[in-house]
Short mmCIF file of C-alpha atoms and ligand atoms in Angstrom, two decimals:
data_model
loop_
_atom_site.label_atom_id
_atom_site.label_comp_id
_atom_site.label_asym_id
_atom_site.label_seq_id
_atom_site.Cartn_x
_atom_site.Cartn_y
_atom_site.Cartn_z
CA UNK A 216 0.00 0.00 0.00
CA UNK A 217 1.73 3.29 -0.91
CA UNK A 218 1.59 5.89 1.80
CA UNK A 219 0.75 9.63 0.62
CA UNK A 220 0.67 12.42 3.29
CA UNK A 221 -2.69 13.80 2.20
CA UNK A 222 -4.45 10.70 2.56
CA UNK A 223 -4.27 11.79 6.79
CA UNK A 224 -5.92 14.89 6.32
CA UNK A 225 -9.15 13.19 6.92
CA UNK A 226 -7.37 11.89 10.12
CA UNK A 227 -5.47 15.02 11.97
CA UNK A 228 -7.13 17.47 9.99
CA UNK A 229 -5.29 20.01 8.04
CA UNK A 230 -3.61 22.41 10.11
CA UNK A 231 -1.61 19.81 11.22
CA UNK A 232 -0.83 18.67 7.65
CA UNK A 233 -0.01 21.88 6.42
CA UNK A 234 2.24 22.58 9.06
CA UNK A 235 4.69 19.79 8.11
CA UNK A 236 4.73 20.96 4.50
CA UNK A 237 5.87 24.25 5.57
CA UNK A 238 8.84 23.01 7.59
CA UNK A 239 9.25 20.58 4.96
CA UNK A 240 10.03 23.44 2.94
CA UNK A 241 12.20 24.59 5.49
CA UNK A 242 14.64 21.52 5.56
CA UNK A 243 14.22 19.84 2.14
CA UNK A 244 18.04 21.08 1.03
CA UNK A 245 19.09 18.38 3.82
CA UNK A 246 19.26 14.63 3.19
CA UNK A 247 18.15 12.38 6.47
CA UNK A 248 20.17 8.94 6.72
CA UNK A 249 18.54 6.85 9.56
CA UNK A 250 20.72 3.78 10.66
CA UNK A 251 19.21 0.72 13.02
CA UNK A 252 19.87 -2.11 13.66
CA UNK A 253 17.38 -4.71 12.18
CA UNK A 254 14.52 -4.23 9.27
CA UNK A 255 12.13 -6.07 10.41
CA UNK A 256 10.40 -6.73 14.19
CA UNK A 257 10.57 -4.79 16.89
CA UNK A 258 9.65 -0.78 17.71
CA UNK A 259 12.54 1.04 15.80
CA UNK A 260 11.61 -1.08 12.26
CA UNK A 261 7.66 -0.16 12.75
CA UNK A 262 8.44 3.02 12.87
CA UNK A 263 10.85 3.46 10.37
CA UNK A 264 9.08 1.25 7.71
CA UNK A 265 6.43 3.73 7.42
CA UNK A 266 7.96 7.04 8.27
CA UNK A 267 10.52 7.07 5.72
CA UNK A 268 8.35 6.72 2.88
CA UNK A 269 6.08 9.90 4.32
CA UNK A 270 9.23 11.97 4.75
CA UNK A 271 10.21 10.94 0.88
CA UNK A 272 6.73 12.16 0.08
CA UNK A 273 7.17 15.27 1.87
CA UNK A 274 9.80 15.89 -0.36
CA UNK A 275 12.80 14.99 2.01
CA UNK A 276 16.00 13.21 0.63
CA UNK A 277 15.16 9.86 3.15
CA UNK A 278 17.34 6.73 3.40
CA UNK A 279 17.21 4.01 5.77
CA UNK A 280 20.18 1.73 6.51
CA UNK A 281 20.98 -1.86 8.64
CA UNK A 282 23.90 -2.80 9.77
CA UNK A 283 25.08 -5.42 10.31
CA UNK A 284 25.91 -8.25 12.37
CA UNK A 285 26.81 -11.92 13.45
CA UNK A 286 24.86 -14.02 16.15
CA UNK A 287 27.67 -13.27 18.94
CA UNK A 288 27.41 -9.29 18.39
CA UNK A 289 23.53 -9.62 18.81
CA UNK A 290 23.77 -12.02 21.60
CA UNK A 291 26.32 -9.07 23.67
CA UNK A 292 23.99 -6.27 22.32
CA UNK A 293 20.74 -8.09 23.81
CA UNK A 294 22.97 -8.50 27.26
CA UNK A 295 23.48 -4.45 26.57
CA UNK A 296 20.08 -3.80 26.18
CA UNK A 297 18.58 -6.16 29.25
CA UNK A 298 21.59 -4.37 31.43
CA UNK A 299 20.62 -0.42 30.11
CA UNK A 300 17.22 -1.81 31.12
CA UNK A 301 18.75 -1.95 34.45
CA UNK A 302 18.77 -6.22 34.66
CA UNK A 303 21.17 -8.51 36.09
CA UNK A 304 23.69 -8.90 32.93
CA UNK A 305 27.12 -10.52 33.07
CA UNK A 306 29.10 -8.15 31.43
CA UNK A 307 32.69 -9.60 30.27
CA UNK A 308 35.45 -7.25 28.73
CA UNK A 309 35.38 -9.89 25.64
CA UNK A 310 31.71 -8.81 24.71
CA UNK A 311 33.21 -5.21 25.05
CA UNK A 312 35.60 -6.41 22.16
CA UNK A 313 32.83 -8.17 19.89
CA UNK A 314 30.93 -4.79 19.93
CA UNK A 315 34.20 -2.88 19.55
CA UNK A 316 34.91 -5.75 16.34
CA UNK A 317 31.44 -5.29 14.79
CA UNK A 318 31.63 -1.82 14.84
CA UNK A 319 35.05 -1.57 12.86
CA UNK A 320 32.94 -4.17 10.17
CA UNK A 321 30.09 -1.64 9.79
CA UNK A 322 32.66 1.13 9.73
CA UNK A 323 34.31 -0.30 6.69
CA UNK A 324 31.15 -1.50 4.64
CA UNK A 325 28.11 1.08 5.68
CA UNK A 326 27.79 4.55 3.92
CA UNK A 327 27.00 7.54 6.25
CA UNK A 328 26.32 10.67 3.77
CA UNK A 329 23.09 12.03 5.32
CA UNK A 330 23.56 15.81 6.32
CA UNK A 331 21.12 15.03 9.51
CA UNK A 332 22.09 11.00 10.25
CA UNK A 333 19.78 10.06 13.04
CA UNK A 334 21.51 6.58 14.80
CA UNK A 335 18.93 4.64 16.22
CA UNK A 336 19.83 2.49 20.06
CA UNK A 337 23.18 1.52 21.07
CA UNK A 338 24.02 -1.13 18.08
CA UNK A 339 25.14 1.18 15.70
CA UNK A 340 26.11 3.76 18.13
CA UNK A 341 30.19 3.65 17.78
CA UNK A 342 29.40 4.80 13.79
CA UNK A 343 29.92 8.15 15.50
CA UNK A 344 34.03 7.28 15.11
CA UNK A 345 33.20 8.33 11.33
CA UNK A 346 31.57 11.66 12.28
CA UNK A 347 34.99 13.97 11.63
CA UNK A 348 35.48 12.10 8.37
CA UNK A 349 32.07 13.12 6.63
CA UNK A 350 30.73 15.88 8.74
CA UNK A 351 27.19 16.34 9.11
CA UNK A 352 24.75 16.37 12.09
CA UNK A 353 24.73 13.56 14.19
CA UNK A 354 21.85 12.41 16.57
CA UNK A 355 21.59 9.85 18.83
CA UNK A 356 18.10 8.31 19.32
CA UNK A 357 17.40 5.40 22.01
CA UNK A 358 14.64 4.05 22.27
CA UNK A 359 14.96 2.24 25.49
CA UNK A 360 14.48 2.92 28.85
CA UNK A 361 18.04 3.85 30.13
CA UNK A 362 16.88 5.95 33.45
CA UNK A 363 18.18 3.19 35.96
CA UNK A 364 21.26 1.40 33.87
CA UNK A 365 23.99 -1.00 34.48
CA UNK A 366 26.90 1.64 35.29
CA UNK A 367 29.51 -0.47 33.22
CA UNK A 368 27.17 -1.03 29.92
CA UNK A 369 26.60 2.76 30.19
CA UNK A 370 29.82 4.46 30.47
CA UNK A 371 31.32 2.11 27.54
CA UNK A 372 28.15 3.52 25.43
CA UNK A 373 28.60 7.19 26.88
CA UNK A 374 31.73 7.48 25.12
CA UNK A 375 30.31 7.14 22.01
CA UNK A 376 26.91 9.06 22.68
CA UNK A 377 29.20 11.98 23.90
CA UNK A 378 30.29 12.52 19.93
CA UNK A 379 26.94 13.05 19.51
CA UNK A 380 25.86 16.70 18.17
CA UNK A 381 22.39 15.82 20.30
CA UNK A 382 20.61 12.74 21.73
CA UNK A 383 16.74 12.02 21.81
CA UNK A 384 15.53 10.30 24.40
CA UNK A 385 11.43 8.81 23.98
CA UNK A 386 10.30 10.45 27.60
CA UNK A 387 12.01 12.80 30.15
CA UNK A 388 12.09 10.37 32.72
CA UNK A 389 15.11 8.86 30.37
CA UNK A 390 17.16 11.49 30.27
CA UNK A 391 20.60 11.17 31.64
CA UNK A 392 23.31 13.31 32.93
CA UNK A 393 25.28 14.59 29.17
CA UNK A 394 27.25 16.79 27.72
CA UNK A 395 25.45 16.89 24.59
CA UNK A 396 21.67 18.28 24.19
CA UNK A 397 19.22 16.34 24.75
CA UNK A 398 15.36 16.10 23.24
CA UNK A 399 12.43 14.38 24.39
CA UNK A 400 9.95 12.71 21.17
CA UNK A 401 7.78 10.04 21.98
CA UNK A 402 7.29 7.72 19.32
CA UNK A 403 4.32 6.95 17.65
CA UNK A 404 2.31 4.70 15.13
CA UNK A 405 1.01 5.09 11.51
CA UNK A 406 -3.19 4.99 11.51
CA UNK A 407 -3.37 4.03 7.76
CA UNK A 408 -0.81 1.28 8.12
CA UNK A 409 -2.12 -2.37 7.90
CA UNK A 410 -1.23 -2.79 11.41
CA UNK A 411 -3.27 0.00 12.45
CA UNK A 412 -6.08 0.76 9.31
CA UNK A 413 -9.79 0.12 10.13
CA UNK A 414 -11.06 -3.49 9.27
CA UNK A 415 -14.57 -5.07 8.74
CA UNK A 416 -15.84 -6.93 11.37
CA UNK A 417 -16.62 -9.94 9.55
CA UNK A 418 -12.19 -9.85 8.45
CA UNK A 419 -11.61 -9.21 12.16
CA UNK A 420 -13.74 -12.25 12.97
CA UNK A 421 -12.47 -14.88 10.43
CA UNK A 422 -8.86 -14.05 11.20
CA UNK A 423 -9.85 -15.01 14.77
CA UNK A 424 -11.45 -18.06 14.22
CA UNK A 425 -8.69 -19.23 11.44
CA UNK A 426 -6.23 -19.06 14.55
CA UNK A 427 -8.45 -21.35 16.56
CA UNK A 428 -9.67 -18.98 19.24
CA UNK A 429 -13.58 -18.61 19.78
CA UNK A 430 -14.48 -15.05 18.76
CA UNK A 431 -18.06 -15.05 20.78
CA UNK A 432 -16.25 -15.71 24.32
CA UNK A 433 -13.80 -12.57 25.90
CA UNK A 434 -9.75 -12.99 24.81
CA UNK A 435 -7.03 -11.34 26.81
CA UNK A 436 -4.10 -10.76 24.36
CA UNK A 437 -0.87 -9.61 24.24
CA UNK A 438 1.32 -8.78 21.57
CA UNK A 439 4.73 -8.80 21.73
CA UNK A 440 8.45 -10.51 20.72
CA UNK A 441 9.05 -13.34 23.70
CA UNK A 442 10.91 -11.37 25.83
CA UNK A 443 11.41 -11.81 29.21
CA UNK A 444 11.20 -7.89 29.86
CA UNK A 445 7.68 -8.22 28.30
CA UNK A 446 6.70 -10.89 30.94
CA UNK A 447 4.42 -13.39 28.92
CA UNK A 448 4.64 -15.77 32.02
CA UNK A 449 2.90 -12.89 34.43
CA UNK A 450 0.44 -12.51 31.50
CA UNK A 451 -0.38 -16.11 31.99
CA UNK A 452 -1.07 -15.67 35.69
CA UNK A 453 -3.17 -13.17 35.24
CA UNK A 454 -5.34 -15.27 33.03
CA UNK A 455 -5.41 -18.17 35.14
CA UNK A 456 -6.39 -15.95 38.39
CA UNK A 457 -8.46 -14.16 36.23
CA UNK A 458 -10.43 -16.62 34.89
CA UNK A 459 -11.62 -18.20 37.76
CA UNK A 460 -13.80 -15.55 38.02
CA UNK A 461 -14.80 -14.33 34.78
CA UNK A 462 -14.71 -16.91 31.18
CA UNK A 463 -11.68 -15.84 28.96
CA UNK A 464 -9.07 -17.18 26.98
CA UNK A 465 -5.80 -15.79 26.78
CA UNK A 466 -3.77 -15.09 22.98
CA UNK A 467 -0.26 -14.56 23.42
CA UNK A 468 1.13 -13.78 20.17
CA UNK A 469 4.82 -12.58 18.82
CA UNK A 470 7.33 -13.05 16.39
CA UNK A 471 11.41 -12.70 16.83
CA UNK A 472 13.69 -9.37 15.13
CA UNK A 473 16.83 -10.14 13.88
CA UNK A 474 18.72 -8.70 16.37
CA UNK A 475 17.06 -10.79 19.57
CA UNK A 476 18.28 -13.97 19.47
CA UNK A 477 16.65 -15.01 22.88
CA UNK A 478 12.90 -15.33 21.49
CA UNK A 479 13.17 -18.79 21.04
CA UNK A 480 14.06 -19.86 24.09
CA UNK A 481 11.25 -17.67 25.82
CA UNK A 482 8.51 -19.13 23.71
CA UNK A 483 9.91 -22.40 24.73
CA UNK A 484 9.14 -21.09 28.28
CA UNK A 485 5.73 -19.81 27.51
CA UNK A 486 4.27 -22.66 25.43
CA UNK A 487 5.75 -25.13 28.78
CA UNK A 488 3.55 -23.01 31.33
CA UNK A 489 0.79 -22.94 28.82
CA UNK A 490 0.71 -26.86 29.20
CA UNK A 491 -2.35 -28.09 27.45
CA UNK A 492 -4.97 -25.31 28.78
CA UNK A 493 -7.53 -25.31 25.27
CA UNK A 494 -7.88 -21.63 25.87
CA UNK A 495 -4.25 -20.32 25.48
CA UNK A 496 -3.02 -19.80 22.42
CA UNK A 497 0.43 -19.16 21.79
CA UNK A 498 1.10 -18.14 18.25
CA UNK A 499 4.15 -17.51 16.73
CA UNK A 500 3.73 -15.09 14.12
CA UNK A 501 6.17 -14.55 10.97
CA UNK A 502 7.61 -11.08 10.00
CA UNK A 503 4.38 -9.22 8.42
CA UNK A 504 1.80 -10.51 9.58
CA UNK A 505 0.27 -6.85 10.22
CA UNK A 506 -3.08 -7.65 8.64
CA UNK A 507 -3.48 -9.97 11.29
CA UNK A 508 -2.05 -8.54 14.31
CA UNK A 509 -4.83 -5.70 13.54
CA UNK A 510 -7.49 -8.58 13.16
CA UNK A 511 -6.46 -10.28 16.51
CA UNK A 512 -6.53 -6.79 18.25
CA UNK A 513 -9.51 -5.74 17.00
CA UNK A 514 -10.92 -8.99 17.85
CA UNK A 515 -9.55 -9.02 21.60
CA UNK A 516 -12.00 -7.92 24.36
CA UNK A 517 -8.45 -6.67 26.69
CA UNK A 518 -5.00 -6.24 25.66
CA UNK A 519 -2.16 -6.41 28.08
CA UNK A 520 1.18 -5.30 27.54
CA UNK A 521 2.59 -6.37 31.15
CA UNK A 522 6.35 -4.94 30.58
CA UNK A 523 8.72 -5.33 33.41
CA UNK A 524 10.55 -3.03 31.49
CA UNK A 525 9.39 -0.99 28.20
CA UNK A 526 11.40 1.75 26.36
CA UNK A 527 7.90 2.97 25.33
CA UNK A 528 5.23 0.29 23.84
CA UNK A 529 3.79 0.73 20.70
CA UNK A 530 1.92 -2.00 21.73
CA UNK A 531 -0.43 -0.61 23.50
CA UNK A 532 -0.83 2.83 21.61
CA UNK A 533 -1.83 0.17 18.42
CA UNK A 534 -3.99 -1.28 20.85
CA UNK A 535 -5.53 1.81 22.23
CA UNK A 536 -6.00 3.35 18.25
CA UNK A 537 -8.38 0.55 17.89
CA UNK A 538 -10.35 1.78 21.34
CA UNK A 539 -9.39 -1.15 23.12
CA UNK A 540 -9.37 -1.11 27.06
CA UNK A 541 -5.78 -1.25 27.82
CA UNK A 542 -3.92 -3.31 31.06
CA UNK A 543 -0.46 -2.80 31.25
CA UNK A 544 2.67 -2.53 33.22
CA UNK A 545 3.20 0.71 34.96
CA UNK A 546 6.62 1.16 33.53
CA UNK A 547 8.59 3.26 31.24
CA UNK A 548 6.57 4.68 28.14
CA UNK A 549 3.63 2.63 28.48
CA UNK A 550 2.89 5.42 31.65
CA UNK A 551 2.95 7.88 29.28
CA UNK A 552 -0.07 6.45 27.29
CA UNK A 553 -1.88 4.70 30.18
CA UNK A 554 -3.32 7.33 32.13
CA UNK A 555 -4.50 4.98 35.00
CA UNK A 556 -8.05 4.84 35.05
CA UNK A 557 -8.48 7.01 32.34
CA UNK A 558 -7.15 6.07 29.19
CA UNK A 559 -6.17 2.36 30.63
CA UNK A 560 -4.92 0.15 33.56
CA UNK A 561 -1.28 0.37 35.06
CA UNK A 562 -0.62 -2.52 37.06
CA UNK A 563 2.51 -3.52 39.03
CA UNK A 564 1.69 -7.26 39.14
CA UNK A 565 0.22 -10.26 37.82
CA UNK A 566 -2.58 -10.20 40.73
CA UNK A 567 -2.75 -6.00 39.61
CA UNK A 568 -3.31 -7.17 36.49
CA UNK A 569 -5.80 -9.90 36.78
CA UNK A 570 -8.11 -7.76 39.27
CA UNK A 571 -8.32 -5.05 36.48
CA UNK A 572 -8.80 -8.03 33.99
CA UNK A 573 -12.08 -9.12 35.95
CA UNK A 574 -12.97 -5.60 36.64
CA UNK A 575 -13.40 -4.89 32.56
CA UNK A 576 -14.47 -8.00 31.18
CA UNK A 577 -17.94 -7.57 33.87
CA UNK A 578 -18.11 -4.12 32.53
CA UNK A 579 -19.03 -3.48 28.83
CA UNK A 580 -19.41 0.11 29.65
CA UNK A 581 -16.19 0.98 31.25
CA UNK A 582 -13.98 -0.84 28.46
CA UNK A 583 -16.07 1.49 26.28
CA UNK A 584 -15.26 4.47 28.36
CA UNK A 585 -11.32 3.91 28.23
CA UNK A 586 -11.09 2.59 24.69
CA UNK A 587 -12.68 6.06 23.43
CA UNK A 588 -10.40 8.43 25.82
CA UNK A 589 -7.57 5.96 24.72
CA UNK A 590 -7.84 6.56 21.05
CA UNK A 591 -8.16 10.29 21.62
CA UNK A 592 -4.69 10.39 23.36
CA UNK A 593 -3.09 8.41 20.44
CA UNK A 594 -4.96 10.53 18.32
CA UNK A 595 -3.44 13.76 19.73
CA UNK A 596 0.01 12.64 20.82
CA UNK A 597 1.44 9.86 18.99
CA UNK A 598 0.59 9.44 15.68
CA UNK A 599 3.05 9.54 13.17
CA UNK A 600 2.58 13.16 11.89
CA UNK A 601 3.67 14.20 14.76
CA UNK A 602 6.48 12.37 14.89
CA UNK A 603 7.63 13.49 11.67
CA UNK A 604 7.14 17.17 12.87
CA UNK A 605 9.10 16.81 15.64
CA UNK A 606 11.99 15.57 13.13
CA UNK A 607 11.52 18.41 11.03
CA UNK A 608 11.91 20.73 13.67
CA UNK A 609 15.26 18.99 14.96
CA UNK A 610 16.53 19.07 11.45
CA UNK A 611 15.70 22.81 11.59
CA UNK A 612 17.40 23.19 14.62
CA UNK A 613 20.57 21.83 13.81
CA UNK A 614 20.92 24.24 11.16
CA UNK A 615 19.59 27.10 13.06
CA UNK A 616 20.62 27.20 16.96
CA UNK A 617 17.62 29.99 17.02
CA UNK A 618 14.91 27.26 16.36
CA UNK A 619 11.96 27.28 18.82
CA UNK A 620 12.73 23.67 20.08
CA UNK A 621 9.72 24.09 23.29
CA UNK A 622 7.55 23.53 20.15
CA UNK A 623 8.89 20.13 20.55
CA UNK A 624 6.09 17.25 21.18
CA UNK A 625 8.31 16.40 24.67
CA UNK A 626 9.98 19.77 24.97
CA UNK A 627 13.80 19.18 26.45
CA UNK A 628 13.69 17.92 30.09
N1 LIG B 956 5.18 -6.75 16.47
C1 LIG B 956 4.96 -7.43 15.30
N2 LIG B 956 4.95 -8.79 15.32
C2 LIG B 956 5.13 -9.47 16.46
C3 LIG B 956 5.34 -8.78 17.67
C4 LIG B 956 5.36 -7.41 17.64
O1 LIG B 956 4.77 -6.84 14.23
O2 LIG B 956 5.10 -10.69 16.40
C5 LIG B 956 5.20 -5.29 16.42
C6 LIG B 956 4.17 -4.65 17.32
O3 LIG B 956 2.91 -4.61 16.69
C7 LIG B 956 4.82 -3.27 17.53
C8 LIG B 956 6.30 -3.59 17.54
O4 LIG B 956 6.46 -4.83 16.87
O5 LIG B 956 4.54 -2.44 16.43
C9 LIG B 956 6.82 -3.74 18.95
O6 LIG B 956 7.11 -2.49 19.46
P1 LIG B 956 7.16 -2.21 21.03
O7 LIG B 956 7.56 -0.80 21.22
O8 LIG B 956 5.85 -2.63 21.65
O9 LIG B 956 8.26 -3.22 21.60
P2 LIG B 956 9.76 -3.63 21.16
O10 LIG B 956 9.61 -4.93 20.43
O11 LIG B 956 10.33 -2.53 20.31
O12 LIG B 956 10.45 -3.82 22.49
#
């Protein structure tokens, strides 16, 4: 489906749309180079996938690049990222080399030439050694929650963030003591994607029933990779305290990214707790399977996203586009978008979480309530126009050190 910036007009209305084509105008001399660190699953890749193509159609020179990576450099960058998340890590000097080793690789074979290269999370971060080579403005965005992080992990990672012209950090609570500026943008989800477009009810339903799961009695779902930090086992506690007091069946459904190599080995864990329970399904999902992630959201009566840990969750903002009620762990960026009682549930706990559950599944009305404020809060804060805005304006402002940056969606902290 090609993506054309008018076509969301109808959705935030036009101010908003001629707003970006007048900073477009602003910034279009400047080509935008994102790097990341895998194409396909995971937050970063959503985002990108359909935000690049809107910034090409606003007339902005866009690339996206991957770099790349062996099994051993992913396996020390997921021990980075569960240690920045503030977990117990074993942190060895050698996996300081294999980063150090994959970083000369990507050094040698990637291209930087953006004037404004934004370098998504800490894989690619030590690209910054090429910065006095090729000039240009260099950002560093992470995406994770960093607030509480393992002090070793961090200061190897510091070194290279401090090259950094600026840093953007998804919420303030993130921020960290730098040299370097640093910006708060939230990130944000695409309405007209097939992840998030509206669907007839009779799709929603037949995609529910062709996975095996009873569309006429209430599902509990969750959608995410098999992470640990997204805590599919506390999910299935929830359901089983849950539903001894209210029918349900619970959907737990994910894929893997190229750059997590531990997903197997937690759906291993999840599909041994789900034993042989008729009402949980466990579905492993390929890489674009959007149509039906929408379907089975659509179709669920509650999402959870139960995070231990969550840089910000588009989870649950998909979830809460598509006025669902919303249960989910009271961490990170998912307490941005879960305004308890209002526009969802923050729990700290499986028995949190299975209380709320019973709560909204014996209450049409109130799942009603918080699905509708829900969608207005995506509506206003997180879609993907203005996201793109808030790039404009930092492309702006590294050409101009006069730019207005408080106009920022996040503001700096
Ligand atoms: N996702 C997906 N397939 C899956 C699991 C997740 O497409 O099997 C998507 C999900 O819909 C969301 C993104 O991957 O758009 C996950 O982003 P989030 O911020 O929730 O978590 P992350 O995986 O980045 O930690």
């Amino acid at each position: 489906m090609s993506t054309r910036l008018e076509d969301y007009r109808q959705i935030v209305g036009s101010e908003v749309i001629d707003e970006l084509l007048m900073l477009a105008d602003r910034v279009r001399h400047l080509r935008l180079q994102h790097i990341n660190s895998t194409s396909v699953g995971g937050g970063v890749a959503e985002i990108l996938t359909r935000m690049v193509p809107l910034l090409r159609d606003l007339g902005i020179d866009t690339t996206w690049d991957v770099i790349k990576g062996n099994q051993a450099f992913f396996g020390v960058t997921k021990a980075f990222h569960n240690a920045l998340h503030g977990g117990e890590e074993t942190i060895t000097e050698e996996m300081f080399d294999v980063f150090r080793a994959t970083t000369a690789m990507n050094l040698a074979e990637l291209d930087t030439y953006g004037d404004v290269i934004v370098v998504h999370d800490p894989q690619p971060a030590g690209l910054i050694s090429r910065k006095p080579d090729v000039g240009g403005h260099w950002l560093w965005r992470c995406h994770i929650d960093v607030s509480t992080p393992d002090p070793r992990v961090w200061g190897f990672l510091q070194d290279y963030v401090a090259q950094y012209d600026a840093s953007i950090f998804s919420m303030p609570d993130f921020a960290q003591q730098l040299a370097i500026p640093q910006y708060m943008v939230p990130p944000s989800i695409d309405p007209l994607s097939d992840k998030n477009r509206d669907l007839p009810d009779d799709k929603v339903r037949a995609v529910v029933e062709r996975y095996g799961v009873d569309p006429d009695r209430p599902i509990l779902t969750q959608i995410s990779r098999f992470d640990r930090l997204k805590d599919p086992l506390g999910v299935m506690r929830a359901y089983r305290m849950a539903r001894r007091r209210h029918d349900c069946q619970l959907l737990l459904a994910g894929g893997g990214a190229s750059d997590d190599p531990e997903g197997a080995e937690v759906l291993h864990e999840v599909r041994e707790a789900a034993g042989n329970d008729p009402d949980i399904h466990v579905l492993e999902l390929p890489p674009f399977s959007d149509l039906d992630i929408n379907a089975l959201v659509r179709g669920s009566t509650i999402v959870m996203q139960k995070s231990i840990k969550e840089g910000f969750g588009l989870t649950v903002t998909e979830a809460l586009w598509k006025k669902k009620p919303v249960i989910g762990g009271a961490v990170g960026g998912i307490r941005l978008q879960l305004l308890n009682g209002v526009t969802g549930f923050l729990v700290h706990s499986p028995e949190g979480a299975a209380n709320r559950a019973v709560e909204l599944l014996g209450d049409p009305e109130l799942r009603d309530a918080v699905g509708t404020a829900g969608h207005e809060h995506v509506k206003e804060n997180f879609l993907t126009t203005r996201h793109i805005r808030d790039y404009l304006l930092l492309m702006l402002a590294m050409e101009h050190d006069d730019t207005d940056l408080s106009l920022l969606t996040g503001g700096t902290p």
